[in-house]
Amino acid sequence: MVITFSSDFGTADPYTAIVKGVILSINPKAKIIDLSHELTTHDIRRAAFFVASACPVYPVGTIHLCVVDPGVGSNRKPMLLVTEKGIYVGPDNGLFSLIWQNSKHKTAYWLKNSRYFFKDTSRTFDARDVFGPTAAYLSLGVAPEEFGSVVRSINLLRLPEPAGQATRRGRHFNGEIIYIDRFGNLVTNFAYEMVQGKNAEVKLGSRKMKGLVPNYGSIPKGQIAHILGSLGYLEIAGNAVSAQRLLKAKIGTKVDLELL
């Protein structure tokens, strides 16, 4: 059984290795795939976007262990979430907001059954004590309902939605940057279906960009343009240049979209 593992632990400290050791001590045959341990520390919103983008492409039934948990030891609850595409284990702090919203069929459970916890638990390392063991026992075939009671709702992040209005030219929308990748490409909250097949004009600060381009290679070298990116949203991207650096943008920077 495949278990993916995503966290903000990095690899220089022992935390990632400890969690993997706990999993393998419970199920030596578990196949653990590290998606990333370089998620921005304590940035739940960015991690939620990463999880929703990367995890659903794995085979149906994959177990996804996801830990970005600045509230460890607080009253936030440990949970697992079963969807039509996979099973997610981690903290109920908004990390699974997009997975919850994008799933047609989902059931969440609190993790309460200490039978499936690490033997020497603490209040500062739920990844080792609760989440890792849960993922391991799931991979051995333990049913989700064995871990705790069903949850009717989970904590959801308030993710920004574009605001639109009719104009004399067409439709105008106010949005913002919700994700920035390592290349400096700026992912907006304008989804595919809003702009696909339409004449779109994008404005960020004083920079105005007209007309979608089909791919990164179609952008002149050293220039920026807007494309429909692989993550399902309109992106402001550069060819051999960082759009983030060029436009001095950050998460939350406002973007205007005109559909003509």
PDB file of C-alpha atoms in Angstrom:
ATOM      1  CA  MET A   1       0.000   0.000   0.000  1.00  0.00           C
ATOM      2  CA  VAL A   2       1.300   3.435  -0.993  1.00  0.00           C
ATOM      3  CA  ILE A   3       1.609   6.189   1.628  1.00  0.00           C
ATOM      4  CA  THR A   4       2.603   9.658   0.441  1.00  0.00           C
ATOM      5  CA  PHE A   5       4.195  11.978   2.980  1.00  0.00           C
ATOM      6  CA  SER A   6       4.189  15.786   2.813  1.00  0.00           C
ATOM      7  CA  SER A   7       5.361  18.121   5.585  1.00  0.00           C
ATOM      8  CA  ASP A   8       7.254  21.260   6.534  1.00  0.00           C
ATOM      9  CA  PHE A   9       9.809  19.235   8.529  1.00  0.00           C
ATOM     10  CA  GLY A  10      12.667  19.456   6.043  1.00  0.00           C
ATOM     11  CA  THR A  11      15.275  16.695   6.017  1.00  0.00           C
ATOM     12  CA  ALA A  12      18.116  18.205   8.069  1.00  0.00           C
ATOM     13  CA  ASP A  13      16.314  17.500  11.361  1.00  0.00           C
ATOM     14  CA  PRO A  14      15.291  13.989  12.477  1.00  0.00           C
ATOM     15  CA  TYR A  15      11.502  14.501  12.368  1.00  0.00           C
ATOM     16  CA  THR A  16      10.818  13.164   8.866  1.00  0.00           C
ATOM     17  CA  ALA A  17      13.017  10.125   9.449  1.00  0.00           C
ATOM     18  CA  ILE A  18      11.338   9.394  12.792  1.00  0.00           C
ATOM     19  CA  VAL A  19       7.827   9.404  11.304  1.00  0.00           C
ATOM     20  CA  LYS A  20       8.907   7.099   8.483  1.00  0.00           C
ATOM     21  CA  GLY A  21      10.557   4.785  10.999  1.00  0.00           C
ATOM     22  CA  VAL A  22       7.339   4.558  13.020  1.00  0.00           C
ATOM     23  CA  ILE A  23       5.329   3.734   9.884  1.00  0.00           C
ATOM     24  CA  LEU A  24       7.742   1.001   8.816  1.00  0.00           C
ATOM     25  CA  SER A  25       7.874  -0.480  12.319  1.00  0.00           C
ATOM     26  CA  ILE A  26       4.101  -1.003  12.069  1.00  0.00           C
ATOM     27  CA  ASN A  27       4.032  -2.061   8.412  1.00  0.00           C
ATOM     28  CA  PRO A  28       7.467  -3.011   7.064  1.00  0.00           C
ATOM     29  CA  LYS A  29       5.944  -3.476   3.605  1.00  0.00           C
ATOM     30  CA  ALA A  30       4.550   0.059   3.366  1.00  0.00           C
ATOM     31  CA  LYS A  31       5.746   2.007   0.327  1.00  0.00           C
ATOM     32  CA  ILE A  32       6.381   5.591   1.455  1.00  0.00           C
ATOM     33  CA  ILE A  33       6.673   8.271  -1.223  1.00  0.00           C
ATOM     34  CA  ASP A  34       7.997  11.660  -0.103  1.00  0.00           C
ATOM     35  CA  LEU A  35       6.094  14.373  -1.973  1.00  0.00           C
ATOM     36  CA  SER A  36       7.822  17.282  -0.236  1.00  0.00           C
ATOM     37  CA  HIS A  37       9.243  18.117   3.165  1.00  0.00           C
ATOM     38  CA  GLU A  38      10.105  21.656   2.114  1.00  0.00           C
ATOM     39  CA  LEU A  39       6.603  23.107   2.423  1.00  0.00           C
ATOM     40  CA  THR A  40       6.744  26.619   3.855  1.00  0.00           C
ATOM     41  CA  THR A  41       6.835  26.284   7.630  1.00  0.00           C
ATOM     42  CA  HIS A  42       3.508  26.952   9.346  1.00  0.00           C
ATOM     43  CA  ASP A  43       1.886  28.133   6.064  1.00  0.00           C
ATOM     44  CA  ILE A  44      -1.354  26.140   6.081  1.00  0.00           C
ATOM     45  CA  ARG A  45      -2.871  27.920   3.098  1.00  0.00           C
ATOM     46  CA  ARG A  46       0.087  27.239   0.822  1.00  0.00           C
ATOM     47  CA  ALA A  47       0.204  23.632   2.032  1.00  0.00           C
ATOM     48  CA  ALA A  48      -3.520  23.198   1.334  1.00  0.00           C
ATOM     49  CA  PHE A  49      -2.926  24.253  -2.256  1.00  0.00           C
ATOM     50  CA  PHE A  50       0.032  21.858  -2.570  1.00  0.00           C
ATOM     51  CA  VAL A  51      -1.945  18.921  -1.173  1.00  0.00           C
ATOM     52  CA  ALA A  52      -4.955  19.595  -3.411  1.00  0.00           C
ATOM     53  CA  SER A  53      -2.724  19.819  -6.483  1.00  0.00           C
ATOM     54  CA  ALA A  54      -0.341  16.897  -5.899  1.00  0.00           C
ATOM     55  CA  CYS A  55      -2.238  14.211  -4.010  1.00  0.00           C
ATOM     56  CA  PRO A  56      -5.321  13.528  -6.192  1.00  0.00           C
ATOM     57  CA  VAL A  57      -3.216  12.350  -9.170  1.00  0.00           C
ATOM     58  CA  TYR A  58      -2.035   9.298  -7.218  1.00  0.00           C
ATOM     59  CA  PRO A  59      -3.878   5.961  -7.585  1.00  0.00           C
ATOM     60  CA  VAL A  60      -7.307   5.669  -5.987  1.00  0.00           C
ATOM     61  CA  GLY A  61      -6.991   4.471  -2.403  1.00  0.00           C
ATOM     62  CA  THR A  62      -3.566   6.011  -1.789  1.00  0.00           C
ATOM     63  CA  ILE A  63      -3.030   7.159   1.809  1.00  0.00           C
ATOM     64  CA  HIS A  64      -1.779  10.745   2.071  1.00  0.00           C
ATOM     65  CA  LEU A  65      -0.007  11.739   5.290  1.00  0.00           C
ATOM     66  CA  CYS A  66       0.106  15.550   5.374  1.00  0.00           C
ATOM     67  CA  VAL A  67       1.582  17.554   8.240  1.00  0.00           C
ATOM     68  CA  VAL A  68       1.855  21.330   8.453  1.00  0.00           C
ATOM     69  CA  ASP A  69       0.756  21.808  12.016  1.00  0.00           C
ATOM     70  CA  PRO A  70       1.608  25.048  13.836  1.00  0.00           C
ATOM     71  CA  GLY A  71      -1.158  24.290  16.355  1.00  0.00           C
ATOM     72  CA  VAL A  72       0.218  20.941  17.520  1.00  0.00           C
ATOM     73  CA  GLY A  73      -0.605  20.429  21.194  1.00  0.00           C
ATOM     74  CA  SER A  74      -3.555  22.856  21.068  1.00  0.00           C
ATOM     75  CA  ASN A  75      -7.256  21.986  20.891  1.00  0.00           C
ATOM     76  CA  ARG A  76      -7.153  21.400  17.131  1.00  0.00           C
ATOM     77  CA  LYS A  77      -8.092  17.791  16.447  1.00  0.00           C
ATOM     78  CA  PRO A  78      -6.309  15.016  14.544  1.00  0.00           C
ATOM     79  CA  MET A  79      -8.368  13.622  11.683  1.00  0.00           C
ATOM     80  CA  LEU A  80      -8.565  11.393   8.653  1.00  0.00           C
ATOM     81  CA  LEU A  81     -10.594  12.163   5.547  1.00  0.00           C
ATOM     82  CA  VAL A  82     -11.828   9.503   3.130  1.00  0.00           C
ATOM     83  CA  THR A  83     -12.673  10.669  -0.409  1.00  0.00           C
ATOM     84  CA  GLU A  84     -13.397   8.981  -3.720  1.00  0.00           C
ATOM     85  CA  LYS A  85      -9.743   9.423  -4.693  1.00  0.00           C
ATOM     86  CA  GLY A  86      -7.771   8.780  -1.521  1.00  0.00           C
ATOM     87  CA  ILE A  87      -7.438   8.908   2.253  1.00  0.00           C
ATOM     88  CA  TYR A  88      -5.902  11.929   3.992  1.00  0.00           C
ATOM     89  CA  VAL A  89      -4.398  11.930   7.482  1.00  0.00           C
ATOM     90  CA  GLY A  90      -3.355  15.074   9.337  1.00  0.00           C
ATOM     91  CA  PRO A  91      -4.486  17.971  11.528  1.00  0.00           C
ATOM     92  CA  ASP A  92      -7.927  19.562  11.268  1.00  0.00           C
ATOM     93  CA  ASN A  93      -6.557  23.073  10.786  1.00  0.00           C
ATOM     94  CA  GLY A  94      -7.675  23.899   7.243  1.00  0.00           C
ATOM     95  CA  LEU A  95      -4.981  21.811   5.553  1.00  0.00           C
ATOM     96  CA  PHE A  96      -7.619  19.720   3.778  1.00  0.00           C
ATOM     97  CA  SER A  97      -9.923  22.617   2.836  1.00  0.00           C
ATOM     98  CA  LEU A  98      -9.545  22.274  -0.933  1.00  0.00           C
ATOM     99  CA  ILE A  99      -9.663  18.476  -0.829  1.00  0.00           C
ATOM    100  CA  TRP A 100     -12.940  18.705   1.102  1.00  0.00           C
ATOM    101  CA  GLN A 101     -14.417  21.271  -1.277  1.00  0.00           C
ATOM    102  CA  ASN A 102     -13.316  19.427  -4.429  1.00  0.00           C
ATOM    103  CA  SER A 103     -14.496  15.951  -3.378  1.00  0.00           C
ATOM    104  CA  LYS A 104     -17.951  14.677  -4.301  1.00  0.00           C
ATOM    105  CA  HIS A 105     -17.915  11.916  -1.702  1.00  0.00           C
ATOM    106  CA  LYS A 106     -16.163  12.400   1.622  1.00  0.00           C
ATOM    107  CA  THR A 107     -16.300  11.207   5.207  1.00  0.00           C
ATOM    108  CA  ALA A 108     -14.108  12.567   7.992  1.00  0.00           C
ATOM    109  CA  TYR A 109     -13.230  10.957  11.317  1.00  0.00           C
ATOM    110  CA  TRP A 110     -11.592  12.220  14.491  1.00  0.00           C
ATOM    111  CA  LEU A 111      -8.589  10.148  15.529  1.00  0.00           C
ATOM    112  CA  LYS A 112      -9.482   9.073  19.075  1.00  0.00           C
ATOM    113  CA  ASN A 113      -8.590   5.405  19.439  1.00  0.00           C
ATOM    114  CA  SER A 114      -5.291   5.352  21.339  1.00  0.00           C
ATOM    115  CA  ARG A 115      -4.879   1.692  20.437  1.00  0.00           C
ATOM    116  CA  TYR A 116      -3.507   2.960  17.129  1.00  0.00           C
ATOM    117  CA  PHE A 117      -1.216   5.639  18.601  1.00  0.00           C
ATOM    118  CA  PHE A 118       2.529   5.530  19.251  1.00  0.00           C
ATOM    119  CA  LYS A 119       3.232   3.947  22.641  1.00  0.00           C
ATOM    120  CA  ASP A 120       5.015   6.981  24.171  1.00  0.00           C
ATOM    121  CA  THR A 121       2.955   9.985  23.113  1.00  0.00           C
ATOM    122  CA  SER A 122       3.830  13.632  23.693  1.00  0.00           C
ATOM    123  CA  ARG A 123       1.998  16.909  23.081  1.00  0.00           C
ATOM    124  CA  THR A 124       4.450  18.214  20.493  1.00  0.00           C
ATOM    125  CA  PHE A 125       4.845  15.483  17.867  1.00  0.00           C
ATOM    126  CA  ASP A 126       1.483  14.254  16.588  1.00  0.00           C
ATOM    127  CA  ALA A 127       3.082  13.285  13.269  1.00  0.00           C
ATOM    128  CA  ARG A 128       4.992  10.549  15.118  1.00  0.00           C
ATOM    129  CA  ASP A 129       2.401   9.755  17.771  1.00  0.00           C
ATOM    130  CA  VAL A 130      -0.915   9.879  15.873  1.00  0.00           C
ATOM    131  CA  PHE A 131      -0.726  10.660  12.145  1.00  0.00           C
ATOM    132  CA  GLY A 132       2.108   8.320  11.172  1.00  0.00           C
ATOM    133  CA  PRO A 133       0.707   5.302  13.049  1.00  0.00           C
ATOM    134  CA  THR A 134      -2.764   5.973  11.633  1.00  0.00           C
ATOM    135  CA  ALA A 135      -1.407   5.969   8.076  1.00  0.00           C
ATOM    136  CA  ALA A 136       0.473   2.746   8.813  1.00  0.00           C
ATOM    137  CA  TYR A 137      -2.541   0.932  10.249  1.00  0.00           C
ATOM    138  CA  LEU A 138      -4.701   2.112   7.353  1.00  0.00           C
ATOM    139  CA  SER A 139      -2.146   0.562   5.003  1.00  0.00           C
ATOM    140  CA  LEU A 140      -2.610  -2.731   6.874  1.00  0.00           C
ATOM    141  CA  GLY A 141      -6.338  -2.633   6.164  1.00  0.00           C
ATOM    142  CA  VAL A 142      -7.734  -1.218   9.408  1.00  0.00           C
ATOM    143  CA  ALA A 143     -11.086   0.403   8.576  1.00  0.00           C
ATOM    144  CA  PRO A 144     -11.363   4.209   8.980  1.00  0.00           C
ATOM    145  CA  GLU A 145     -14.230   3.893  11.468  1.00  0.00           C
ATOM    146  CA  GLU A 146     -11.934   2.006  13.851  1.00  0.00           C
ATOM    147  CA  PHE A 147      -9.972   5.184  14.539  1.00  0.00           C
ATOM    148  CA  GLY A 148     -12.804   7.366  15.846  1.00  0.00           C
ATOM    149  CA  SER A 149     -16.184   8.971  15.298  1.00  0.00           C
ATOM    150  CA  VAL A 150     -17.549  10.492  12.101  1.00  0.00           C
ATOM    151  CA  VAL A 151     -17.243  14.265  11.702  1.00  0.00           C
ATOM    152  CA  ARG A 152     -19.963  16.247   9.928  1.00  0.00           C
ATOM    153  CA  SER A 153     -17.766  19.238   9.088  1.00  0.00           C
ATOM    154  CA  ILE A 154     -14.104  20.205   9.307  1.00  0.00           C
ATOM    155  CA  ASN A 155     -12.188  23.455   9.680  1.00  0.00           C
ATOM    156  CA  LEU A 156     -12.012  25.213   6.322  1.00  0.00           C
ATOM    157  CA  LEU A 157      -9.766  28.076   5.329  1.00  0.00           C
ATOM    158  CA  ARG A 158     -11.472  31.170   3.990  1.00  0.00           C
ATOM    159  CA  LEU A 159      -9.981  31.105   0.518  1.00  0.00           C
ATOM    160  CA  PRO A 160     -10.605  34.167  -1.634  1.00  0.00           C
ATOM    161  CA  GLU A 161     -13.122  33.984  -4.468  1.00  0.00           C
ATOM    162  CA  PRO A 162     -13.121  36.420  -7.396  1.00  0.00           C
ATOM    163  CA  ALA A 163     -15.676  39.230  -7.246  1.00  0.00           C
ATOM    164  CA  GLY A 164     -17.219  40.148 -10.596  1.00  0.00           C
ATOM    165  CA  GLN A 165     -19.371  42.816 -12.164  1.00  0.00           C
ATOM    166  CA  ALA A 166     -20.637  43.691 -15.614  1.00  0.00           C
ATOM    167  CA  THR A 167     -18.893  46.549 -17.460  1.00  0.00           C
ATOM    168  CA  ARG A 168     -19.418  48.318 -20.767  1.00  0.00           C
ATOM    169  CA  ARG A 169     -16.641  46.161 -22.254  1.00  0.00           C
ATOM    170  CA  GLY A 170     -17.696  42.808 -20.784  1.00  0.00           C
ATOM    171  CA  ARG A 171     -17.123  41.341 -17.344  1.00  0.00           C
ATOM    172  CA  HIS A 172     -14.620  42.601 -14.770  1.00  0.00           C
ATOM    173  CA  PHE A 173     -13.324  40.467 -11.897  1.00  0.00           C
ATOM    174  CA  ASN A 174     -11.186  41.313  -8.884  1.00  0.00           C
ATOM    175  CA  GLY A 175      -8.960  38.457  -7.758  1.00  0.00           C
ATOM    176  CA  GLU A 176      -5.599  37.840  -6.161  1.00  0.00           C
ATOM    177  CA  ILE A 177      -2.466  35.720  -6.164  1.00  0.00           C
ATOM    178  CA  ILE A 178      -3.035  32.511  -4.188  1.00  0.00           C
ATOM    179  CA  TYR A 179       0.188  30.603  -4.889  1.00  0.00           C
ATOM    180  CA  ILE A 180       3.711  31.286  -6.150  1.00  0.00           C
ATOM    181  CA  ASP A 181       5.898  28.428  -7.352  1.00  0.00           C
ATOM    182  CA  ARG A 182       9.698  28.248  -7.173  1.00  0.00           C
ATOM    183  CA  PHE A 183       9.999  29.673 -10.694  1.00  0.00           C
ATOM    184  CA  GLY A 184       8.161  32.825  -9.653  1.00  0.00           C
ATOM    185  CA  ASN A 185       5.005  31.990 -11.601  1.00  0.00           C
ATOM    186  CA  LEU A 186       1.969  33.669 -10.045  1.00  0.00           C
ATOM    187  CA  VAL A 187      -1.140  31.510  -9.677  1.00  0.00           C
ATOM    188  CA  THR A 188      -4.357  33.539  -9.447  1.00  0.00           C
ATOM    189  CA  ASN A 189      -7.741  32.470  -8.101  1.00  0.00           C
ATOM    190  CA  PHE A 190      -9.286  32.711 -11.576  1.00  0.00           C
ATOM    191  CA  ALA A 191     -10.231  29.114 -12.437  1.00  0.00           C
ATOM    192  CA  TYR A 192     -10.014  27.517 -15.896  1.00  0.00           C
ATOM    193  CA  GLU A 193     -13.724  27.643 -16.540  1.00  0.00           C
ATOM    194  CA  MET A 194     -13.822  31.418 -16.051  1.00  0.00           C
ATOM    195  CA  VAL A 195     -11.350  32.217 -18.815  1.00  0.00           C
ATOM    196  CA  GLN A 196     -11.069  29.235 -21.151  1.00  0.00           C
ATOM    197  CA  GLY A 197     -12.123  30.154 -24.685  1.00  0.00           C
ATOM    198  CA  LYS A 198     -12.528  33.829 -23.805  1.00  0.00           C
ATOM    199  CA  ASN A 199     -10.559  36.966 -24.661  1.00  0.00           C
ATOM    200  CA  ALA A 200      -8.917  37.740 -21.332  1.00  0.00           C
ATOM    201  CA  GLU A 201      -7.050  40.846 -20.256  1.00  0.00           C
ATOM    202  CA  VAL A 202      -5.124  40.738 -16.965  1.00  0.00           C
ATOM    203  CA  LYS A 203      -3.818  43.672 -14.949  1.00  0.00           C
ATOM    204  CA  LEU A 204      -1.471  43.515 -11.958  1.00  0.00           C
ATOM    205  CA  GLY A 205      -0.340  46.887 -10.677  1.00  0.00           C
ATOM    206  CA  SER A 206       0.575  48.992 -13.695  1.00  0.00           C
ATOM    207  CA  ARG A 207       1.274  45.955 -15.919  1.00  0.00           C
ATOM    208  CA  LYS A 208      -1.482  44.972 -18.350  1.00  0.00           C
ATOM    209  CA  MET A 209      -1.380  41.698 -20.321  1.00  0.00           C
ATOM    210  CA  LYS A 210      -3.678  40.928 -23.243  1.00  0.00           C
ATOM    211  CA  GLY A 211      -4.482  37.534 -24.731  1.00  0.00           C
ATOM    212  CA  LEU A 212      -3.797  34.095 -23.275  1.00  0.00           C
ATOM    213  CA  VAL A 213      -0.743  32.228 -24.528  1.00  0.00           C
ATOM    214  CA  PRO A 214      -0.857  28.411 -24.838  1.00  0.00           C
ATOM    215  CA  ASN A 215       2.331  27.520 -22.932  1.00  0.00           C
ATOM    216  CA  TYR A 216       5.516  28.848 -21.337  1.00  0.00           C
ATOM    217  CA  GLY A 217       7.521  28.446 -24.545  1.00  0.00           C
ATOM    218  CA  SER A 218       5.172  30.818 -26.346  1.00  0.00           C
ATOM    219  CA  ILE A 219       6.209  33.657 -24.049  1.00  0.00           C
ATOM    220  CA  PRO A 220       9.125  35.667 -25.485  1.00  0.00           C
ATOM    221  CA  LYS A 221      12.297  35.107 -23.470  1.00  0.00           C
ATOM    222  CA  GLY A 222      12.578  37.550 -20.593  1.00  0.00           C
ATOM    223  CA  GLN A 223       8.894  38.501 -20.867  1.00  0.00           C
ATOM    224  CA  ILE A 224       5.749  37.617 -18.922  1.00  0.00           C
ATOM    225  CA  ALA A 225       2.231  36.703 -20.021  1.00  0.00           C
ATOM    226  CA  HIS A 226      -0.815  34.878 -18.711  1.00  0.00           C
ATOM    227  CA  ILE A 227      -1.559  31.225 -19.397  1.00  0.00           C
ATOM    228  CA  LEU A 228      -3.892  28.488 -18.209  1.00  0.00           C
ATOM    229  CA  GLY A 229      -1.509  26.637 -15.910  1.00  0.00           C
ATOM    230  CA  SER A 230      -1.425  22.950 -15.047  1.00  0.00           C
ATOM    231  CA  LEU A 231      -2.863  23.547 -11.558  1.00  0.00           C
ATOM    232  CA  GLY A 232      -6.242  24.577 -12.939  1.00  0.00           C
ATOM    233  CA  TYR A 233      -5.942  28.346 -12.615  1.00  0.00           C
ATOM    234  CA  LEU A 234      -4.849  31.311 -14.683  1.00  0.00           C
ATOM    235  CA  GLU A 235      -1.157  32.041 -14.102  1.00  0.00           C
ATOM    236  CA  ILE A 236       1.015  35.067 -14.732  1.00  0.00           C
ATOM    237  CA  ALA A 237       4.213  33.396 -15.891  1.00  0.00           C
ATOM    238  CA  GLY A 238       7.611  34.270 -17.294  1.00  0.00           C
ATOM    239  CA  ASN A 239      10.044  32.710 -19.749  1.00  0.00           C
ATOM    240  CA  ALA A 240      13.496  32.597 -18.120  1.00  0.00           C
ATOM    241  CA  VAL A 241      12.359  35.350 -15.763  1.00  0.00           C
ATOM    242  CA  SER A 242      10.492  35.426 -12.440  1.00  0.00           C
ATOM    243  CA  ALA A 243       7.097  37.091 -12.739  1.00  0.00           C
ATOM    244  CA  GLN A 244       7.094  37.455  -8.957  1.00  0.00           C
ATOM    245  CA  ARG A 245      10.351  39.395  -8.968  1.00  0.00           C
ATOM    246  CA  LEU A 246       9.469  41.452 -12.013  1.00  0.00           C
ATOM    247  CA  LEU A 247       6.073  42.492 -10.658  1.00  0.00           C
ATOM    248  CA  LYS A 248       7.102  42.554  -6.967  1.00  0.00           C
ATOM    249  CA  ALA A 249       4.091  40.351  -6.211  1.00  0.00           C
ATOM    250  CA  LYS A 250       3.292  38.202  -3.187  1.00  0.00           C
ATOM    251  CA  ILE A 251       0.478  36.012  -1.911  1.00  0.00           C
ATOM    252  CA  GLY A 252      -2.606  38.215  -1.696  1.00  0.00           C
ATOM    253  CA  THR A 253      -1.482  40.749  -4.338  1.00  0.00           C
ATOM    254  CA  LYS A 254      -4.585  41.977  -6.177  1.00  0.00           C
ATOM    255  CA  VAL A 255      -5.174  41.063  -9.823  1.00  0.00           C
ATOM    256  CA  ASP A 256      -7.827  42.390 -12.211  1.00  0.00           C
ATOM    257  CA  LEU A 257      -9.354  40.271 -14.977  1.00  0.00           C
ATOM    258  CA  GLU A 258     -11.353  41.660 -17.875  1.00  0.00           C
ATOM    259  CA  LEU A 259     -13.299  39.223 -20.073  1.00  0.00           C
ATOM    260  CA  LEU A 260     -14.082  40.927 -23.362  1.00  0.00           C
TER     261      LEU A 260
END
